XYZ file of C-alpha atoms in Angstrom:
747
model
C 31.822 17.265 -17.658
C 30.808 17.707 -21.289
C 30.784 15.018 -23.955
C 30.963 16.047 -27.616
C 29.828 13.989 -30.564
C 30.084 15.060 -34.180
C 27.034 14.467 -36.355
C 28.351 13.741 -39.822
C 25.956 14.054 -42.732
C 27.097 12.208 -45.833
C 27.361 14.132 -49.092
C 24.278 12.417 -50.501
C 22.242 13.155 -47.343
C 23.285 16.813 -47.448
C 22.185 17.029 -51.094
C 18.859 15.420 -50.203
C 18.397 17.917 -47.351
C 18.881 20.898 -49.664
C 16.538 19.450 -52.288
C 13.879 18.773 -49.630
C 14.112 22.336 -48.305
C 14.257 24.061 -51.687
C 11.124 22.374 -53.008
C 9.206 23.348 -49.844
C 10.741 26.789 -49.350
C 11.959 26.123 -45.872
C 15.426 26.529 -44.402
C 17.958 23.883 -43.473
C 17.608 25.165 -39.918
C 13.873 24.396 -40.012
C 14.528 20.842 -41.238
C 17.179 20.032 -38.664
C 15.240 21.634 -35.820
C 12.016 19.833 -36.761
C 13.827 16.502 -37.021
C 15.240 16.995 -33.525
C 11.752 17.659 -32.175
C 10.415 14.497 -33.800
C 13.312 12.470 -32.393
C 12.670 13.757 -28.873
C 8.982 12.934 -29.272
C 9.855 9.390 -30.339
C 12.241 9.019 -27.416
C 9.918 10.358 -24.753
C 6.415 9.751 -26.092
C 5.539 13.308 -25.045
C 3.265 15.376 -27.248
C 4.585 18.731 -26.070
C 8.266 19.221 -26.859
C 10.060 22.406 -25.740
C 13.459 23.333 -27.163
C 15.538 26.406 -26.433
C 16.486 28.048 -29.751
C 19.837 29.755 -29.177
C 20.882 33.130 -30.560
C 24.515 32.822 -31.634
C 25.305 36.482 -31.103
C 24.714 36.412 -27.327
C 26.638 33.803 -25.303
C 25.103 31.822 -22.464
C 26.265 32.378 -18.904
C 28.033 29.765 -16.769
C 24.776 28.007 -15.904
C 23.882 27.605 -19.549
C 21.063 30.183 -19.350
C 20.539 33.646 -20.766
C 16.991 34.851 -21.280
C 18.045 37.233 -24.034
C 19.781 34.500 -26.020
C 17.065 31.822 -25.942
C 13.774 31.660 -27.816
C 11.537 28.969 -26.406
C 9.767 26.926 -29.027
C 7.003 24.422 -28.387
C 5.719 21.775 -30.746
C 2.709 19.534 -30.200
C 1.917 18.555 -33.781
C 2.831 14.885 -33.522
C -0.578 13.232 -33.785
C -1.229 11.416 -37.090
C 0.983 13.688 -39.139
C 3.495 13.081 -41.901
C 7.155 13.981 -41.705
C 6.724 16.701 -44.311
C 3.771 18.325 -42.543
C 5.475 18.116 -39.181
C 8.570 19.912 -40.486
C 6.455 22.589 -42.151
C 4.366 23.096 -39.007
C 7.491 23.434 -36.922
C 8.798 25.967 -39.412
C 5.709 28.098 -38.744
C 6.170 27.670 -35.003
C 9.744 28.922 -35.255
C 8.684 32.027 -37.183
C 5.861 32.723 -34.739
C 8.192 32.283 -31.795
C 10.667 34.791 -33.172
C 7.993 37.435 -33.454
C 5.947 36.686 -30.357
C 8.386 35.497 -27.683
C 9.143 38.812 -26.079
C 7.765 37.728 -22.672
C 10.345 36.828 -20.030
C 10.863 33.185 -19.127
C 9.100 33.647 -15.793
C 5.869 34.458 -17.642
C 6.142 31.240 -19.625
C 6.738 29.204 -16.500
C 3.787 30.836 -14.772
C 1.502 29.933 -17.651
C 2.741 26.339 -17.493
C 1.920 26.171 -13.761
C 4.895 24.005 -12.820
C 4.509 21.904 -9.676
C 8.130 21.759 -8.554
C 11.159 23.510 -9.985
C 10.646 26.837 -11.717
C 14.071 27.373 -13.246
C 14.546 27.375 -16.975
C 16.733 24.312 -16.795
C 13.855 22.298 -15.317
C 11.769 22.687 -18.445
C 14.102 23.665 -21.287
C 16.993 21.281 -21.023
C 17.381 20.788 -24.762
C 18.964 23.484 -26.886
C 19.312 23.962 -30.638
C 21.645 26.308 -32.445
C 22.136 26.946 -36.153
C 24.583 29.256 -37.942
C 25.263 29.887 -41.625
C 28.044 32.436 -41.376
C 29.509 32.411 -44.874
C 32.750 33.998 -43.673
C 33.796 30.760 -41.985
C 36.304 28.663 -43.886
C 34.904 25.202 -44.492
C 38.165 23.697 -43.250
C 37.611 25.342 -39.862
C 34.018 24.160 -39.391
C 34.884 21.711 -36.655
C 36.660 24.351 -34.604
C 33.834 26.845 -35.138
C 31.194 24.526 -33.691
C 32.310 25.619 -30.253
C 30.889 24.516 -26.920
C 27.944 25.479 -24.726
C 28.741 25.749 -20.982
C 27.119 23.014 -18.877
C 24.469 21.861 -21.339
C 21.915 19.212 -20.558
C 21.561 18.399 -24.240
C 22.604 20.660 -27.081
C 22.532 20.274 -30.852
C 24.543 22.809 -32.857
C 24.759 22.961 -36.644
C 26.719 25.122 -39.089
C 26.079 25.354 -42.825
C 28.689 27.021 -45.043
C 28.696 26.855 -48.832
C 26.501 23.757 -48.928
C 28.421 21.874 -46.261
C 26.581 20.949 -43.059
C 28.434 20.087 -39.868
C 26.793 19.113 -36.587
C 27.857 18.761 -32.982
C 25.843 17.221 -30.158
C 26.804 17.920 -26.555
C 25.617 16.457 -23.287
C 26.382 16.460 -19.607
C 27.962 13.081 -18.905
C 26.573 13.166 -15.368
C 23.103 12.902 -16.881
C 23.689 10.900 -20.046
C 25.419 7.607 -20.678
C 28.054 8.130 -23.380
C 26.943 5.091 -25.405
C 23.295 6.172 -25.276
C 24.327 9.638 -26.403
C 26.315 8.184 -29.265
C 23.301 6.164 -30.381
C 21.130 9.277 -30.204
C 23.299 10.996 -32.814
C 22.933 7.988 -35.113
C 19.168 7.965 -34.567
C 18.997 11.641 -35.549
C 20.708 10.862 -38.856
C 18.553 7.780 -39.451
C 15.345 9.725 -38.836
C 16.499 12.588 -41.061
C 17.352 10.194 -43.902
C 14.130 8.164 -43.626
C 11.988 11.289 -43.314
C 13.432 12.927 -46.410
C 13.132 9.716 -48.429
C 9.557 9.110 -47.192
C 8.108 12.599 -46.606
C 4.475 11.397 -46.637
C 5.064 8.654 -44.074
C 3.580 9.211 -40.627
C 6.327 10.221 -38.222
C 5.216 7.460 -35.883
C 6.070 4.892 -38.560
C 9.506 6.171 -39.523
C 12.319 4.037 -38.194
C 14.876 5.790 -36.030
C 16.987 2.653 -35.652
C 19.923 1.723 -37.801
C 19.409 -1.529 -39.723
C 21.888 -3.251 -37.396
C 19.986 -2.110 -34.297
C 16.651 -3.190 -35.748
C 18.090 -6.635 -36.491
C 19.491 -6.893 -32.977
C 16.322 -5.820 -31.146
C 13.795 -7.766 -33.195
C 15.734 -10.874 -34.205
C 19.133 -11.489 -32.622
C 17.941 -10.972 -29.039
C 14.877 -13.088 -29.802
C 16.715 -16.141 -31.046
C 15.342 -18.257 -28.219
C 14.330 -21.303 -30.252
C 14.701 -24.538 -28.351
C 13.169 -27.994 -28.654
C 10.401 -28.820 -26.226
C 7.620 -31.389 -25.967
C 5.393 -29.670 -28.499
C 3.619 -32.870 -29.528
C 2.375 -33.723 -26.035
C -0.124 -32.232 -23.630
C 0.803 -31.603 -19.995
C -0.970 -34.675 -18.630
C 0.729 -36.882 -21.229
C 4.145 -35.719 -20.005
C 2.981 -36.518 -16.486
C 1.981 -40.021 -17.603
C 5.443 -40.565 -19.061
C 6.914 -39.606 -15.679
C 4.613 -42.163 -14.003
C 6.003 -44.889 -16.236
C 9.557 -44.043 -15.173
C 8.945 -43.336 -11.472
C 5.691 -45.061 -10.374
C 6.727 -45.446 -6.737
C 8.330 -42.017 -6.338
C 6.550 -39.481 -4.130
C 4.535 -37.054 -6.235
C 2.935 -34.959 -3.480
C 3.301 -34.406 0.248
C 0.435 -32.952 2.257
C 0.999 -32.482 5.958
C 2.172 -35.957 7.072
C 0.741 -37.867 4.106
C 2.437 -38.883 0.871
C 1.020 -39.782 -2.537
C 3.033 -41.705 -5.116
C 2.972 -41.020 -8.841
C 1.265 -44.369 -9.415
C -1.540 -43.700 -6.932
C -1.995 -40.144 -8.172
C -2.290 -41.428 -11.725
C -4.848 -44.111 -10.763
C -7.074 -41.686 -8.846
C -6.983 -39.067 -11.573
C -7.647 -41.673 -14.297
C -10.803 -42.930 -12.576
C -12.101 -39.415 -12.045
C -11.207 -38.557 -15.659
C -13.307 -41.457 -16.928
C -16.278 -40.178 -14.930
C -15.767 -36.623 -16.251
C -15.557 -37.910 -19.813
C -18.906 -39.639 -19.405
C -20.320 -36.329 -18.165
C -19.352 -34.657 -21.440
C -15.925 -33.212 -20.638
C -13.753 -33.071 -23.740
C -11.262 -30.837 -25.592
C -11.581 -27.144 -24.652
C -14.448 -27.799 -22.228
C -14.033 -25.740 -19.061
C -14.409 -27.349 -15.649
C -14.362 -25.346 -12.430
C -12.418 -26.656 -9.452
C -12.783 -25.045 -6.031
C -10.787 -26.866 -3.346
C -8.480 -26.153 -0.446
C -4.836 -27.147 -0.615
C -4.677 -30.935 -0.518
C -4.205 -33.982 -2.710
C -7.687 -33.220 -4.078
C -6.177 -30.254 -5.896
C -3.749 -32.241 -8.048
C -6.119 -35.202 -8.530
C -8.842 -32.877 -9.796
C -6.560 -30.876 -12.101
C -5.022 -33.965 -13.703
C -8.433 -35.634 -14.114
C -9.813 -32.626 -15.969
C -6.811 -32.580 -18.312
C -6.913 -36.352 -18.869
C -10.591 -36.078 -19.845
C -9.542 -33.494 -22.437
C -10.883 -30.474 -20.590
C -9.370 -27.269 -19.224
C -9.406 -26.566 -15.501
C -10.535 -23.277 -13.958
C -8.960 -22.842 -10.485
C -11.278 -21.068 -8.033
C -9.709 -19.960 -4.760
C -11.928 -21.120 -1.899
C -11.003 -17.993 0.077
C -12.692 -15.739 -2.498
C -16.047 -14.132 -1.616
C -19.085 -16.144 -2.667
C -20.179 -13.512 -5.190
C -16.813 -13.647 -6.932
C -16.818 -17.438 -7.069
C -20.297 -17.403 -8.533
C -19.292 -14.870 -11.199
C -16.245 -16.915 -12.227
C -18.224 -20.158 -12.444
C -21.006 -18.589 -14.505
C -18.432 -17.090 -16.887
C -17.096 -20.566 -17.630
C -20.568 -21.873 -18.517
C -19.504 -25.258 -17.152
C -22.087 -27.849 -16.083
C -19.537 -29.491 -13.748
C -17.852 -28.303 -10.571
C -15.201 -30.160 -8.596
C -15.130 -29.108 -4.953
C -15.083 -30.424 -1.391
C -18.033 -31.164 0.862
C -16.831 -28.724 3.520
C -17.019 -25.888 0.977
C -20.566 -26.481 -0.265
C -22.145 -24.055 2.186
C -19.960 -21.247 0.865
C -20.969 -21.831 -2.749
C -24.253 -20.006 -3.481
C -24.619 -21.508 -6.947
C -25.572 -24.928 -8.231
C -23.824 -26.864 -10.968
C -25.593 -29.534 -12.983
C -23.016 -31.954 -11.576
C -21.117 -31.237 -8.371
C -18.378 -33.688 -7.391
C -17.004 -33.575 -3.851
C -13.439 -34.837 -4.028
C -13.148 -35.302 -0.267
C -16.131 -37.675 -0.170
C -15.556 -41.189 -1.545
C -17.772 -41.965 -4.533
C -18.465 -45.622 -5.218
C -19.174 -44.806 -8.839
C -15.545 -43.830 -9.444
C -14.282 -47.321 -8.621
C -16.163 -48.597 -11.669
C -13.892 -46.658 -13.995
C -10.603 -47.938 -15.342
C -7.418 -46.900 -13.590
C -5.487 -46.870 -16.881
C -4.704 -43.791 -18.947
C -7.553 -42.581 -21.140
C -7.253 -42.366 -24.885
C -8.697 -38.896 -25.395
C -8.199 -36.916 -28.581
C -6.318 -33.776 -27.709
C -3.553 -31.606 -29.129
C -1.089 -29.151 -27.549
C -3.029 -26.223 -29.022
C -6.028 -27.139 -26.845
C -6.799 -25.139 -23.729
C -5.172 -26.389 -20.529
C -6.553 -23.909 -18.017
C -8.273 -20.567 -17.559
C -6.956 -18.288 -14.829
C -9.028 -15.342 -13.608
C -7.306 -12.086 -12.669
C -8.492 -8.674 -11.577
C -10.273 -6.652 -14.261
C -10.377 -2.881 -14.700
C -14.098 -2.968 -15.589
C -15.107 -4.131 -12.118
C -15.202 -7.880 -12.803
C -12.379 -10.441 -13.030
C -11.353 -11.616 -16.474
C -10.443 -15.135 -17.556
C -7.249 -15.802 -19.527
C -7.268 -18.695 -22.003
C -4.032 -20.712 -21.782
C -2.910 -23.659 -23.884
C -1.030 -26.898 -23.257
C 1.908 -25.983 -25.527
C 2.561 -22.773 -23.605
C 2.355 -24.604 -20.283
C 4.667 -27.396 -21.414
C 7.211 -24.926 -22.776
C 7.107 -22.925 -19.544
C 7.813 -25.971 -17.410
C 10.584 -27.333 -19.617
C 12.274 -23.923 -20.000
C 12.082 -22.993 -16.326
C 13.056 -26.469 -15.148
C 16.174 -26.271 -17.320
C 16.999 -22.795 -16.036
C 16.375 -23.593 -12.362
C 17.935 -27.069 -12.644
C 14.865 -28.930 -11.369
C 15.434 -32.682 -11.151
C 13.650 -35.855 -10.051
C 14.786 -35.406 -6.436
C 13.563 -31.803 -6.250
C 10.990 -30.792 -3.672
C 8.899 -27.808 -4.747
C 6.988 -25.749 -2.211
C 3.331 -25.186 -3.117
C 3.056 -21.729 -1.602
C 0.799 -19.671 -3.851
C -2.945 -19.286 -3.645
C -4.826 -21.773 -5.822
C -6.370 -18.934 -7.818
C -2.973 -17.390 -8.563
C -1.156 -18.391 -11.756
C 2.101 -19.161 -9.928
C 0.309 -22.132 -8.310
C 0.023 -23.694 -11.787
C 3.765 -23.238 -12.214
C 4.523 -24.835 -8.834
C 2.269 -27.839 -9.440
C 3.526 -28.704 -12.906
C 7.157 -27.865 -12.168
C 7.028 -30.783 -9.743
C 4.756 -33.236 -11.554
C 6.382 -32.946 -14.996
C 9.905 -33.347 -13.634
C 9.381 -36.341 -11.356
C 9.931 -34.233 -8.248
C 7.683 -33.867 -5.217
C 5.117 -31.131 -4.631
C 5.000 -30.158 -0.957
C 1.713 -28.776 0.366
C 1.237 -27.282 3.765
C -1.778 -26.074 5.699
C -2.623 -22.448 4.983
C -2.329 -21.363 8.606
C 1.201 -22.621 9.088
C 2.289 -21.637 5.603
C 1.436 -17.991 6.179
C 3.095 -17.803 9.568
C 6.344 -15.913 9.304
C 8.004 -18.288 11.773
C 6.491 -21.534 10.481
C 7.535 -21.132 6.843
C 11.295 -21.501 7.530
C 10.522 -24.622 9.581
C 8.559 -26.100 6.697
C 11.364 -25.412 4.238
C 13.912 -27.126 6.474
C 11.771 -29.995 7.763
C 10.430 -30.941 4.328
C 13.833 -30.321 2.718
C 12.425 -27.953 0.105
C 14.820 -27.416 -2.813
C 12.854 -24.854 -4.850
C 10.582 -22.065 -3.634
C 8.847 -19.384 -5.653
C 8.075 -16.459 -3.364
C 6.985 -12.811 -3.686
C 9.661 -10.198 -2.821
C 7.397 -8.609 -0.189
C 7.527 -11.888 1.756
C 11.265 -12.265 1.238
C 11.749 -8.793 2.717
C 10.456 -9.864 6.138
C 10.966 -13.612 6.155
C 13.644 -14.806 8.626
C 16.669 -16.365 6.971
C 18.169 -18.844 9.421
C 19.893 -20.697 6.606
C 18.357 -23.459 4.484
C 20.749 -26.349 3.752
C 18.375 -28.086 1.338
C 17.255 -25.000 -0.559
C 18.915 -24.847 -3.974
C 16.925 -22.096 -5.677
C 14.645 -19.202 -4.817
C 12.681 -17.510 -7.574
C 11.291 -14.077 -6.736
C 8.033 -13.673 -8.641
C 4.943 -11.508 -8.824
C 6.382 -8.142 -7.766
C 9.346 -5.849 -8.232
C 12.432 -7.405 -6.651
C 14.745 -5.155 -4.641
C 18.508 -5.058 -4.195
C 17.891 -5.829 -0.529
C 16.145 -9.067 -1.548
C 19.172 -10.065 -3.582
C 21.567 -9.189 -0.776
C 19.620 -11.261 1.788
C 18.827 -14.328 -0.308
C 21.583 -14.813 -2.873
C 23.987 -16.351 -0.371
C 23.704 -20.115 0.001
C 21.381 -20.714 -2.944
C 20.703 -19.470 -6.437
C 18.434 -16.448 -6.476
C 16.451 -15.625 -9.624
C 14.354 -12.580 -10.373
C 11.461 -13.751 -12.541
C 8.931 -11.754 -14.533
C 5.795 -12.627 -16.401
C 2.068 -11.904 -16.639
C -0.581 -14.617 -16.540
C -1.186 -13.946 -20.247
C 2.323 -15.283 -20.886
C 2.085 -18.434 -18.733
C 3.443 -17.060 -15.474
C 7.100 -16.425 -16.339
C 8.666 -15.198 -19.559
C 12.007 -13.767 -18.425
C 14.383 -14.451 -15.549
C 17.740 -13.303 -14.283
C 20.196 -15.039 -11.949
C 21.105 -12.323 -9.452
C 23.811 -13.766 -7.238
C 26.105 -10.756 -7.158
C 25.883 -7.210 -5.833
C 27.300 -6.135 -9.187
C 23.796 -6.832 -10.490
C 22.397 -4.012 -8.331
C 20.653 -1.213 -10.197
C 18.707 1.801 -8.888
C 15.375 0.077 -9.612
C 16.513 -3.322 -8.402
C 17.897 -6.261 -10.405
C 16.939 -6.669 -14.023
C 14.324 -9.164 -15.137
C 16.920 -10.768 -17.385
C 16.295 -12.279 -20.776
C 13.524 -14.250 -22.438
C 13.048 -17.923 -21.651
C 13.205 -20.513 -24.418
C 10.714 -19.991 -27.254
C 9.596 -16.662 -25.782
C 10.002 -13.443 -27.742
C 10.194 -10.044 -26.096
C 9.775 -6.715 -27.849
C 9.919 -3.256 -26.261
C 7.823 -1.003 -28.470
C 6.294 2.455 -28.615
C 2.582 3.149 -29.053
C 2.848 2.511 -32.801
C 4.518 -0.890 -32.308
C 7.897 0.478 -33.387
C 10.968 -0.869 -31.543
C 12.475 1.700 -29.191
C 16.267 2.081 -28.974
C 18.390 0.554 -26.249
C 17.948 2.552 -23.060
C 14.666 4.162 -24.158
C 11.488 3.192 -22.255
C 8.691 1.430 -24.083
C 5.895 -1.048 -23.504
C 6.936 -4.666 -23.149
C 5.252 -6.990 -25.663
C 5.375 -10.786 -25.657
C 5.419 -13.191 -28.567
C 5.930 -16.887 -29.160
C 4.364 -20.019 -27.727
C 3.841 -18.414 -24.316
C 1.090 -16.045 -25.477
C -2.461 -16.884 -24.380
C -5.461 -17.218 -26.681
C -7.029 -14.069 -25.266
C -9.769 -13.458 -22.705
C -12.842 -15.546 -22.037
C -15.991 -13.848 -23.382
C -14.090 -10.564 -23.927
C -13.557 -10.206 -27.690
C -13.034 -6.426 -27.576
C -10.447 -6.628 -24.811
C -8.743 -9.515 -26.611
C -8.506 -7.450 -29.778
C -7.068 -4.527 -27.819
C -4.391 -6.475 -25.937
C -3.475 -9.197 -28.443
C -2.228 -7.584 -31.649
C -0.742 -8.796 -34.916
C 2.985 -9.437 -34.795
C 4.519 -6.833 -37.162
C 7.906 -8.587 -37.173
C 6.767 -11.963 -38.462
C 4.234 -11.903 -41.271
C 3.953 -15.683 -41.203
C 3.206 -15.886 -37.496
C -0.284 -16.881 -36.417
C 0.570 -16.028 -32.798
C -0.158 -12.439 -31.782
C 1.852 -10.130 -29.563
C 0.513 -9.483 -26.093
C 0.657 -5.895 -24.867
C 1.613 -6.270 -21.222
C 1.116 -2.649 -20.147
C 4.488 -2.898 -18.385
C 7.152 -0.301 -19.109
C 10.692 -1.523 -19.626
C 13.911 -0.786 -21.458
C 16.699 -2.812 -22.962
C 20.163 -2.479 -21.470
C 23.212 -2.637 -23.786
C 23.928 -6.234 -22.713
C 20.486 -7.399 -23.822
C 18.951 -7.683 -20.370
C 15.654 -5.980 -19.622
C 15.014 -3.478 -16.848
C 11.472 -3.303 -15.507
C 10.322 0.303 -15.003
C 6.719 0.045 -13.812
C 3.206 0.216 -15.191
C 1.710 2.417 -17.873
C -1.690 2.247 -16.130
C -3.208 1.836 -12.662
C -2.570 -1.878 -12.341
C -0.489 -2.824 -9.309
C 0.975 -5.931 -7.687
C 0.276 -6.795 -4.048
C 2.215 -9.765 -2.652
C 2.348 -11.160 -6.163
C -1.372 -10.711 -6.896
C -2.297 -8.580 -9.858
C -4.814 -5.909 -8.895
C -6.659 -3.509 -11.168
C -7.417 -0.451 -9.054
C -10.333 0.209 -11.380
C -12.054 -2.952 -10.140
C -11.964 -1.704 -6.549
C -13.105 1.760 -7.633
C -15.986 0.300 -9.661
C -17.146 -1.696 -6.638
C -16.955 1.403 -4.441
C -18.727 3.612 -6.988
C -21.588 1.118 -7.251
C -22.617 1.959 -3.685
C -25.582 4.393 -3.548
C -23.949 6.786 -1.049
C -20.666 7.137 -2.956
C -20.397 9.887 -5.562
C -16.881 8.920 -6.606
C -13.856 7.099 -5.281
C -10.167 6.757 -6.047
C -7.897 3.957 -4.881
C -4.120 4.259 -4.712
C -1.258 2.225 -3.303
C 0.898 4.257 -0.982
C 3.582 3.591 1.597
C 2.863 3.987 5.292
C 5.323 5.096 7.956
C 6.970 1.660 7.885
C 7.297 1.776 4.095
C 4.764 -1.029 3.749
C 2.415 -0.775 0.789
C -1.124 0.114 1.872
C -4.227 0.218 -0.318
C -5.982 3.498 0.419
C -9.467 4.495 -0.745
C -10.482 8.143 -1.028
C -14.192 8.794 -1.511
C -16.650 11.658 -1.784
C -20.161 10.831 -0.483
C -23.340 11.834 -2.328
C -24.619 13.761 0.701
C -23.684 14.738 4.235
C -24.968 11.481 5.688
C -22.299 9.707 7.693
C -20.950 6.627 5.958
C -19.546 3.924 8.156
C -16.178 2.655 6.982
C -17.101 -0.609 8.655
C -20.127 -0.902 6.394
C -18.090 -0.060 3.300
C -15.539 -2.675 4.233
C -18.217 -5.353 4.640
C -19.699 -4.494 1.247
C -16.293 -4.858 -0.397
C -15.610 -8.121 1.431
C -18.661 -9.630 -0.270
C -17.357 -8.675 -3.692
C -13.557 -8.721 -3.598
C -10.792 -11.072 -2.437
C -9.180 -10.153 0.856
C -5.966 -8.917 -0.763
C -8.013 -6.287 -2.649
C -9.727 -4.807 0.428
C -8.313 -1.317 1.210
C -6.707 -0.898 4.592
C -7.413 2.827 4.815
C -10.629 4.746 4.023
C -10.504 8.530 3.683
C -13.598 10.672 3.289
C -13.118 13.922 1.333
C -15.406 16.853 0.658
C -13.974 17.079 -2.859
C -11.057 15.708 -4.845
C -7.981 17.842 -5.644
C -7.876 18.553 -9.372
C -5.035 19.158 -11.794
C -5.126 22.139 -14.224
C -6.765 19.918 -16.881
C -9.621 19.010 -14.525
C -8.573 15.441 -13.692
C -8.169 14.083 -10.168
C -4.665 14.898 -8.988
C -3.658 11.614 -7.366
C -0.337 13.042 -6.202
C -2.185 15.696 -4.182
C -4.357 13.246 -2.249
C -3.600 13.673 1.473
C -1.528 11.180 3.397
C -3.939 9.661 5.949
C -1.260 9.462 8.627
C -0.314 13.145 8.338
C -3.675 14.916 8.261
C -6.613 15.589 10.558
C -8.622 13.175 8.426
C -7.467 10.334 10.646
C -10.821 10.238 12.405
C -12.373 9.208 9.097
C -9.777 6.512 8.496
C -10.036 2.882 9.396
C -6.706 1.114 9.165
C -6.801 -2.541 10.026
C -4.445 -5.381 9.416
C -6.364 -7.880 7.248
C -6.569 -11.508 8.266
C -3.814 -12.588 5.897
C -1.413 -10.116 7.540
C -2.360 -11.149 11.055
C -1.700 -14.775 10.142
C 1.432 -13.851 8.266
C 2.910 -11.967 11.202
C 1.624 -14.407 13.799
C 4.380 -15.082 16.301
């Protein structure tokens, strides 16, 4: 079915078009064609744009193809070029194409070396047609625009006696009618802005109508809401203690800790830390297993004015040492049972599981420490593409806003019981801890072994009467659902949520799909997905921005992209981190000036995530623009694994990808080429990686190759890497279930 949309140029715009063309000695056809190419470039981000230029005298056949009637025109002049120069370059391309394109279409396709389809429609799905037949009566222009059989996308223009009429056509099976309507408006907006600003770079010209620009940058970002922006996180906790001193703050195995006792213990430790020099923005490492020690240590660091650096005790010793040295902290909070694993020495090491008589000398009342919400609250380390983890600097105001906004959305209350599920080194753990402690609810710990057992977790939820759980979709996909009477809310976090997740878990409790990078304080958008009507091909949307969070979907030049057009998701507002610890160049690259608020001192964070706005204002997550992936909620830079592999003397080069196995489970697979013919033991490689990387980053499959498959431009063709399970390379593959999976599936 074909949809037609008239493109109406106003009288003033038509006059401007003729003036533009006359002064540059180009045709109206050249201007309109070049504008279409620029628009398609802005929509797609592609540098090479191919358009079929139709010959009016020879009609297309029923499939919309006729080699004799189409001249194929390519443009790749979109890099740092003005509108005027782009139009003039395209004019030259059109002339060259008319004189040189005598080769059949098959020759063109052969030179392009297509990997899949080889039909014309696979590569030239956009057509342009222009006619200036002066015999046509201007009153009959609309009827003369005609129709192209079965077009993918067609733009047809007629110019008669100074009057320009346009018609855009699309296949409604491939294009949403509203999106197509907006595309026609964007064509006119780009044409107008280009003619009025011919020297402006095409990347800077707006293609949005003023109303759209206002909607995307302002109306959909009106998220202002009051929050405790004069208090730090520990001060809000202290106010909760005053109201609920005898309420249970934390539950660990069969033990309970009240808010009053938690406050006393953390106050005494805070006094000791203050005497040791901890103050505003001072970093303090804390490496403990899940227990009361975790919350006592975190609160003590904050009360002393410092910022805590969570260090997962399950990490390899080398990684823990790197993180601690990056913080340059003279103090480490840990547990006696972990000392043997820590290969480094701090000036002051405090074992929280060993009673210290010195602490009893300190006051159990709240400290009076100078601190403001703009101070650092914590530094979370995530995987880094350079081969080493990077620390993210996060403030109190962002943390407090996160907790207040999410607690309002998820209806957390003083009787809530929040499951502490996530790894201590994972940013969601911060969310779990403070969601409970700043609301007056109870934080429920559980031993790691039972927590990761697929059968034990449902028991814990029911026995402890958990009301709120934040869980990765990969776990929800295989977790039994016997029914949870106490459970009020599940928040899927850390990975792409599926329609199957929604279908399984939206009955009996509220089910939210949350999204957010650590650089934005864990969660920045969320969507309540309690209905199959929310299903979309890529899974449920990630919803809208939380309070005081701003979301922009932009192209590479920080220009807003239209509704329905993919772009990179950028974050603004109080949620944005201060940057990266000791990484000024990376901070400058990822945290950029906000072009939509000249008075803002808060930058925009470039997430690297691709997304698009839907017409209702919700956001659909599309994937990554780079090689970063998510595994069970953990953020993994494949480059970090590759760098560790490539550092080995017998490895010439390696590539790591995430692929699905026969059971559709995601499996990290490493492909490597050795430096010589010497046999390399996969067992040895695995042990080397285990000393450097967390367990969730260890590949489960190792594949030795003689050489890597290459694409025509000489780069490694990742799509052509062999599937380990379907080749004779299986003898070189070692596929093992890591410890976390064995525990997780333990029955």
